[in-house]
Tab-separated table of C-alpha atoms and ligand atoms in Angstrom:
chain	number	residue	atom	x	y	z
H	14	MET	CA	0.548	-0.021	0.066
H	15	ILE	CA	1.622	3.552	-1.115
H	16	VAL	CA	0.484	5.968	1.678
H	17	CYS	CA	-0.324	9.572	0.477
H	18	LYS	CA	0.018	12.389	2.512
H	19	SER	CA	-1.827	15.386	3.556
H	20	ALA	CA	-0.855	18.682	2.808
H	21	ALA	CA	-0.092	19.133	6.880
H	22	GLU	CA	1.907	15.752	6.289
H	23	LEU	CA	3.731	17.310	3.640
H	24	GLU	CA	4.463	20.600	5.483
H	25	LYS	CA	6.316	18.565	8.081
H	26	MET	CA	7.960	16.616	5.112
H	27	ARG	CA	9.381	19.823	3.915
H	28	ALA	CA	10.627	20.966	7.252
H	29	ALA	CA	12.458	17.553	7.599
H	30	GLY	CA	13.692	17.927	3.633
H	31	ARG	CA	14.833	21.274	4.314
H	32	VAL	CA	17.289	20.225	7.217
H	33	VAL	CA	18.329	16.992	5.405
H	34	ALA	CA	19.183	20.106	2.518
H	35	GLN	CA	21.343	22.244	5.077
H	36	VAL	CA	23.106	19.528	6.246
H	37	LEU	CA	24.680	18.321	2.455
H	38	GLN	CA	25.302	22.295	2.192
H	39	ALA	CA	27.274	22.043	5.247
H	40	VAL	CA	28.661	18.902	4.144
H	41	VAL	CA	29.638	19.998	0.776
H	42	ALA	CA	31.230	23.135	2.331
H	43	ARG	CA	34.123	21.069	4.033
H	44	VAL	CA	34.531	18.712	0.869
H	45	ALA	CA	38.497	19.089	0.337
H	46	PRO	CA	41.386	17.478	-0.424
H	47	GLY	CA	42.733	16.078	2.959
H	48	VAL	CA	39.577	15.729	4.542
H	49	ALA	CA	38.770	12.335	6.101
H	50	THR	CA	35.694	11.151	5.143
H	51	LEU	CA	34.808	11.289	8.680
H	52	GLU	CA	35.222	14.540	9.406
H	53	LEU	CA	31.943	14.877	6.782
H	54	GLU	CA	30.407	12.549	9.471
H	55	ALA	CA	31.073	14.801	12.303
H	56	VAL	CA	29.728	18.493	10.275
H	57	ALA	CA	26.832	16.256	9.807
H	58	ASP	CA	26.367	14.955	12.640
H	59	LYS	CA	26.801	18.734	14.557
H	60	ALA	CA	24.154	20.055	12.060
H	61	ILE	CA	21.269	17.516	12.510
H	62	ALA	CA	21.265	17.825	16.220
H	63	ALA	CA	22.160	21.750	15.643
H	64	ALA	CA	18.995	21.623	13.784
H	65	GLY	CA	16.809	19.549	15.975
H	66	ALA	CA	16.389	16.644	14.149
H	67	ALA	CA	17.527	12.839	14.995
H	68	PRO	CA	19.755	10.923	12.094
H	69	ALA	CA	18.244	8.586	10.002
H	70	PHE	CA	20.560	5.868	9.145
H	71	LYS	CA	22.724	5.595	12.395
H	72	GLY	CA	21.431	1.909	13.986
H	73	TYR	CA	19.373	1.407	10.499
H	74	HIS	CA	19.779	-2.536	10.366
H	75	GLY	CA	22.935	-1.828	12.441
H	76	TYR	CA	24.566	0.986	10.031
H	77	PRO	CA	26.846	2.900	12.107
H	78	CYS	CA	26.954	6.263	11.151
H	79	VAL	CA	24.575	9.270	9.789
H	80	LEU	CA	26.096	9.945	6.600
H	81	CYS	CA	26.984	7.356	3.760
H	82	THR	CA	29.995	8.647	1.916
H	83	SER	CA	30.931	6.578	-1.410
H	84	VAL	CA	34.187	7.741	-3.141
H	85	ASN	CA	34.959	6.873	-6.677
H	86	GLU	CA	33.577	2.949	-7.444
H	87	GLU	CA	32.061	3.121	-4.019
H	88	VAL	CA	28.393	3.113	-5.351
H	89	VAL	CA	26.371	3.318	-1.909
H	90	HIS	CA	26.378	2.985	1.601
H	91	GLY	CA	29.981	3.892	1.826
H	92	ILE	CA	31.349	4.211	6.016
H	93	PRO	CA	33.054	7.247	6.679
H	94	SER	CA	36.137	6.393	7.776
H	95	GLU	CA	39.693	7.767	8.792
H	96	ARG	CA	40.200	8.252	4.302
H	97	LYS	CA	41.215	11.338	3.432
H	98	LEU	CA	39.530	12.644	-0.120
H	99	GLN	CA	41.853	13.390	-2.887
H	100	GLY	CA	41.845	15.699	-5.794
H	101	GLY	CA	39.942	14.071	-8.728
H	102	ASP	CA	37.613	11.996	-6.458
H	103	LEU	CA	34.357	11.686	-6.755
H	104	VAL	CA	32.227	11.326	-3.615
H	105	SER	CA	28.521	11.059	-2.832
H	106	ILE	CA	27.205	12.253	0.205
H	107	ASP	CA	23.947	10.785	1.152
H	108	VAL	CA	21.695	11.983	4.366
H	109	GLY	CA	18.543	10.923	6.051
H	110	VAL	CA	17.235	13.035	9.451
H	111	LYS	CA	13.682	12.399	11.440
H	112	LEU	CA	12.021	15.244	12.278
H	113	ASP	CA	8.565	15.565	13.869
H	114	GLY	CA	8.135	11.910	12.897
H	115	PHE	CA	8.746	12.174	9.186
H	116	PHE	CA	11.708	11.014	7.120
H	117	ALA	CA	13.628	12.559	4.428
H	118	ASP	CA	16.614	11.341	2.639
H	119	ALA	CA	18.502	13.227	-0.066
H	120	ALA	CA	22.525	12.779	-1.662
H	121	THR	CA	24.635	14.663	-3.760
H	122	THR	CA	27.831	13.630	-5.850
H	123	VAL	CA	30.701	16.099	-5.822
H	124	ALA	CA	34.219	16.445	-7.859
H	125	LEU	CA	37.178	17.396	-6.235
H	126	ALA	CA	39.622	19.144	-8.694
H	127	PRO	CA	41.511	18.031	-11.299
H	128	VAL	CA	38.050	16.655	-12.904
H	129	SER	CA	38.189	14.472	-15.997
H	130	PRO	CA	35.597	15.086	-18.732
H	131	GLU	CA	34.344	12.117	-18.380
H	132	ALA	CA	33.688	12.353	-14.511
H	133	GLU	CA	32.296	15.830	-15.298
H	134	ARG	CA	29.869	14.128	-17.676
H	135	LEU	CA	29.271	11.239	-15.343
H	136	LEU	CA	27.963	13.840	-12.578
H	137	ARG	CA	25.983	16.192	-14.765
H	138	VAL	CA	23.994	12.751	-16.543
H	139	THR	CA	23.236	11.580	-13.518
H	140	ARG	CA	21.867	15.160	-11.888
H	141	GLU	CA	20.017	15.105	-15.329
H	142	ALA	CA	18.814	11.900	-14.800
H	143	LEU	CA	17.161	13.104	-11.289
H	144	ASP	CA	15.969	16.159	-13.269
H	145	LYS	CA	13.686	14.130	-15.662
H	146	ALA	CA	12.969	11.778	-12.598
H	147	VAL	CA	11.783	14.610	-11.183
H	148	ALA	CA	9.659	15.617	-13.595
H	149	ALA	CA	7.191	12.431	-13.841
H	150	MET	CA	6.229	13.107	-10.860
H	151	CYS	CA	2.960	14.463	-11.741
H	152	PRO	CA	-0.762	12.850	-11.398
H	153	GLY	CA	-1.718	10.573	-13.882
H	154	ARG	CA	1.777	9.376	-14.963
H	155	HIS	CA	2.668	5.650	-13.586
H	156	LEU	CA	5.846	4.645	-11.530
H	157	ALA	CA	7.326	3.393	-14.232
H	158	ASP	CA	7.500	6.823	-16.622
H	159	ILE	CA	9.977	7.753	-13.654
H	160	SER	CA	12.283	4.393	-14.005
H	161	GLU	CA	11.918	4.761	-17.864
H	162	ALA	CA	12.806	8.387	-17.971
H	163	VAL	CA	16.035	7.769	-15.939
H	164	GLN	CA	17.438	4.682	-17.692
H	165	GLN	CA	16.457	6.351	-20.581
H	166	HIS	CA	19.195	9.266	-20.302
H	167	VAL	CA	21.643	7.262	-18.635
H	168	GLU	CA	21.885	4.159	-21.159
H	169	ALA	CA	21.825	7.252	-24.006
H	170	ALA	CA	24.792	8.621	-22.371
H	171	GLY	CA	26.539	5.398	-22.551
H	172	PHE	CA	26.552	4.707	-18.906
H	173	GLY	CA	25.072	1.841	-16.515
H	174	VAL	CA	22.107	2.017	-14.369
H	175	VAL	CA	22.665	0.346	-10.956
H	176	ARG	CA	19.878	-2.806	-10.456
H	177	GLU	CA	20.378	-3.789	-6.611
H	178	PHE	CA	19.519	-0.715	-5.477
H	179	VAL	CA	16.307	1.326	-6.055
H	180	GLY	CA	14.577	4.135	-4.668
H	181	HIS	CA	11.574	4.007	-1.987
H	182	GLY	CA	8.350	5.513	-0.824
H	183	ILE	CA	9.041	7.643	2.333
H	184	GLY	CA	7.325	9.077	5.163
H	185	THR	CA	6.735	8.078	8.685
H	186	ALA	CA	9.053	5.553	7.437
H	187	LEU	CA	12.531	5.697	6.132
H	188	HIS	CA	12.267	3.349	3.322
H	189	GLU	CA	7.748	2.665	2.519
H	190	GLU	CA	5.818	1.868	-0.905
H	191	PRO	CA	6.928	1.364	-3.343
H	192	GLN	CA	10.419	0.701	-4.709
H	193	VAL	CA	11.368	2.926	-7.437
H	194	PRO	CA	13.566	1.362	-9.822
H	195	ASN	CA	16.074	2.888	-11.954
H	196	TYR	CA	14.955	0.875	-14.721
H	197	VAL	CA	12.016	-0.789	-16.275
H	198	THR	CA	10.711	-4.461	-16.802
H	199	PRO	CA	8.082	-4.088	-19.461
H	200	ALA	CA	6.564	-7.725	-17.805
H	201	LYS	CA	5.560	-5.575	-15.224
H	202	GLY	CA	3.562	-3.057	-16.551
H	203	ARG	CA	3.732	0.785	-16.049
H	204	GLY	CA	3.202	0.233	-11.969
H	205	PRO	CA	0.665	2.491	-9.648
H	206	ARG	CA	-0.286	5.450	-10.991
H	207	LEU	CA	0.924	8.580	-8.899
H	208	GLU	CA	-1.499	10.667	-7.367
H	209	PRO	CA	-1.239	13.957	-5.090
H	210	GLY	CA	0.452	13.375	-1.442
H	211	MET	CA	2.990	10.465	-2.697
H	212	VAL	CA	6.208	10.882	-1.615
H	213	LEU	CA	8.879	8.774	-3.435
H	214	ALA	CA	12.999	9.371	-2.860
H	215	LEU	CA	14.124	9.014	-6.321
H	216	GLU	CA	17.850	8.296	-6.480
H	217	PRO	CA	19.305	7.367	-9.617
H	218	MET	CA	22.777	5.229	-9.180
H	219	VAL	CA	24.800	5.270	-12.273
H	220	THR	CA	28.135	3.552	-13.768
H	221	ALA	CA	30.671	4.834	-15.493
H	222	GLY	CA	31.500	1.574	-16.776
H	223	ALA	CA	28.979	-1.344	-16.279
H	224	PRO	CA	26.046	-1.349	-14.078
H	225	ALA	CA	27.137	-4.658	-11.669
H	226	VAL	CA	27.783	-4.077	-8.156
H	227	THR	CA	29.509	-6.116	-5.328
H	228	ILE	CA	29.343	-5.788	-1.881
H	229	ARG	CA	32.388	-5.126	0.059
H	230	PRO	CA	33.872	-7.440	3.103
H	231	ASP	CA	32.022	-4.142	5.769
H	232	ARG	CA	29.116	-5.714	4.429
H	233	TRP	CA	27.703	-2.012	3.362
H	234	THR	CA	29.843	-0.624	0.839
H	235	ALA	CA	28.333	-1.326	-2.613
H	236	VAL	CA	31.174	-0.911	-5.290
H	237	THR	CA	31.104	-1.181	-9.135
H	238	ALA	CA	32.358	-5.024	-10.273
H	239	ASP	CA	34.447	-3.555	-12.733
H	240	GLY	CA	35.813	-0.981	-10.730
H	241	SER	CA	34.311	2.257	-12.701
H	242	ASN	CA	33.319	5.541	-10.985
H	243	ALA	CA	30.195	5.534	-9.770
H	244	ALA	CA	27.168	9.134	-9.351
H	245	HIS	CA	24.625	9.062	-6.794
H	246	PHE	CA	21.786	12.003	-6.502
H	247	GLU	CA	18.505	11.555	-4.403
H	248	HIS	CA	15.572	14.042	-3.815
H	249	CYS	CA	12.122	13.300	-1.818
H	250	VAL	CA	9.892	14.559	-3.924
H	251	ALA	CA	5.740	14.970	-3.569
H	252	VAL	CA	3.187	14.283	-6.231
H	253	THR	CA	0.624	17.481	-6.283
H	254	GLN	CA	-2.061	18.675	-8.372
H	255	ASN	CA	0.553	21.566	-9.559
H	256	GLY	CA	3.411	18.923	-10.286
H	257	PRO	CA	6.059	17.651	-8.664
H	258	TRP	CA	7.237	19.463	-5.231
H	259	ILE	CA	11.262	19.119	-4.264
H	260	LEU	CA	11.051	18.631	-0.391
H	261	THR	CA	15.008	18.346	0.092
H	262	GLU	CA	15.931	21.334	-1.805
H	263	PRO	CA	17.284	24.286	0.165
E	11	MF3	N1	19.511	6.734	0.503
E	11	MF3	C1	19.798	5.291	1.424
E	11	MF3	C2	18.365	4.577	1.486
E	11	MF3	O1	17.582	5.235	0.986
E	11	MF3	C3	20.894	5.528	2.484
E	11	MF3	C4	20.123	4.269	3.153
E	11	MF3	S1	21.631	4.422	3.962
E	11	MF3	C5	20.881	3.635	5.182
E	11	MF3	O2	17.813	3.758	1.527
E	11	MF3	F1	22.322	3.174	6.283
E	11	MF3	F2	20.207	3.914	5.951
E	11	MF3	F3	20.873	1.797	5.148
E	12	CO	CO1	17.317	6.839	-0.244
């Protein structure tokens, strides 16, 4: 069952989304060569507490941190560590919070100079894929319109769409129905019709090479099987009568 949110509930989700956006801004401002990903974790931890929110990821199925920091071939769920960022790295930062009973979750990927043209293109195409997913969040469209928009854009650029992880409904739980794949399965049809009040976390995960991923022995970090770079952008978006409402933008 997909839970539709009332106008009052959407306002609460927007408040949670605003915190997520602020945390991401604070973390991104700190990204620089020589900075350990655990320092980004500390920035996020402070920013979440200062906003009066609670971290959504820490303790979730035993996940140890408030942030996921996924560098280069790490796709998602990288665990902050003593690893220091270096010039040329791509780092995906994913954060979720709970505020006033509602969750919000968003991610961005940033590059440290010098950025290769191919890495630049990977980030741009993944960001554009998220934009296209957002644009499909209109009443009367179907879930598969979102998936298809992402897949077409990514594959037309020659990049890979990760299959093992998907976007998701979000609300009073971090993960609600439905799952939001970034690829279509024609045999499964167009999926549920999008209705006002639905809120989805849209999160294309894109690989520069083949889309296959493996999990590191830490049991969290998903990495590309071929070692190619990956990018990840995520927003929580509500379907409204007037079209998409991005809840996790600043
Ligand atoms: N954005 C991811 C998600 O929607 C991050 C989850 S990390 C976890 O699931 F630690 F909470 F699993
Ligand atoms: Co998510």
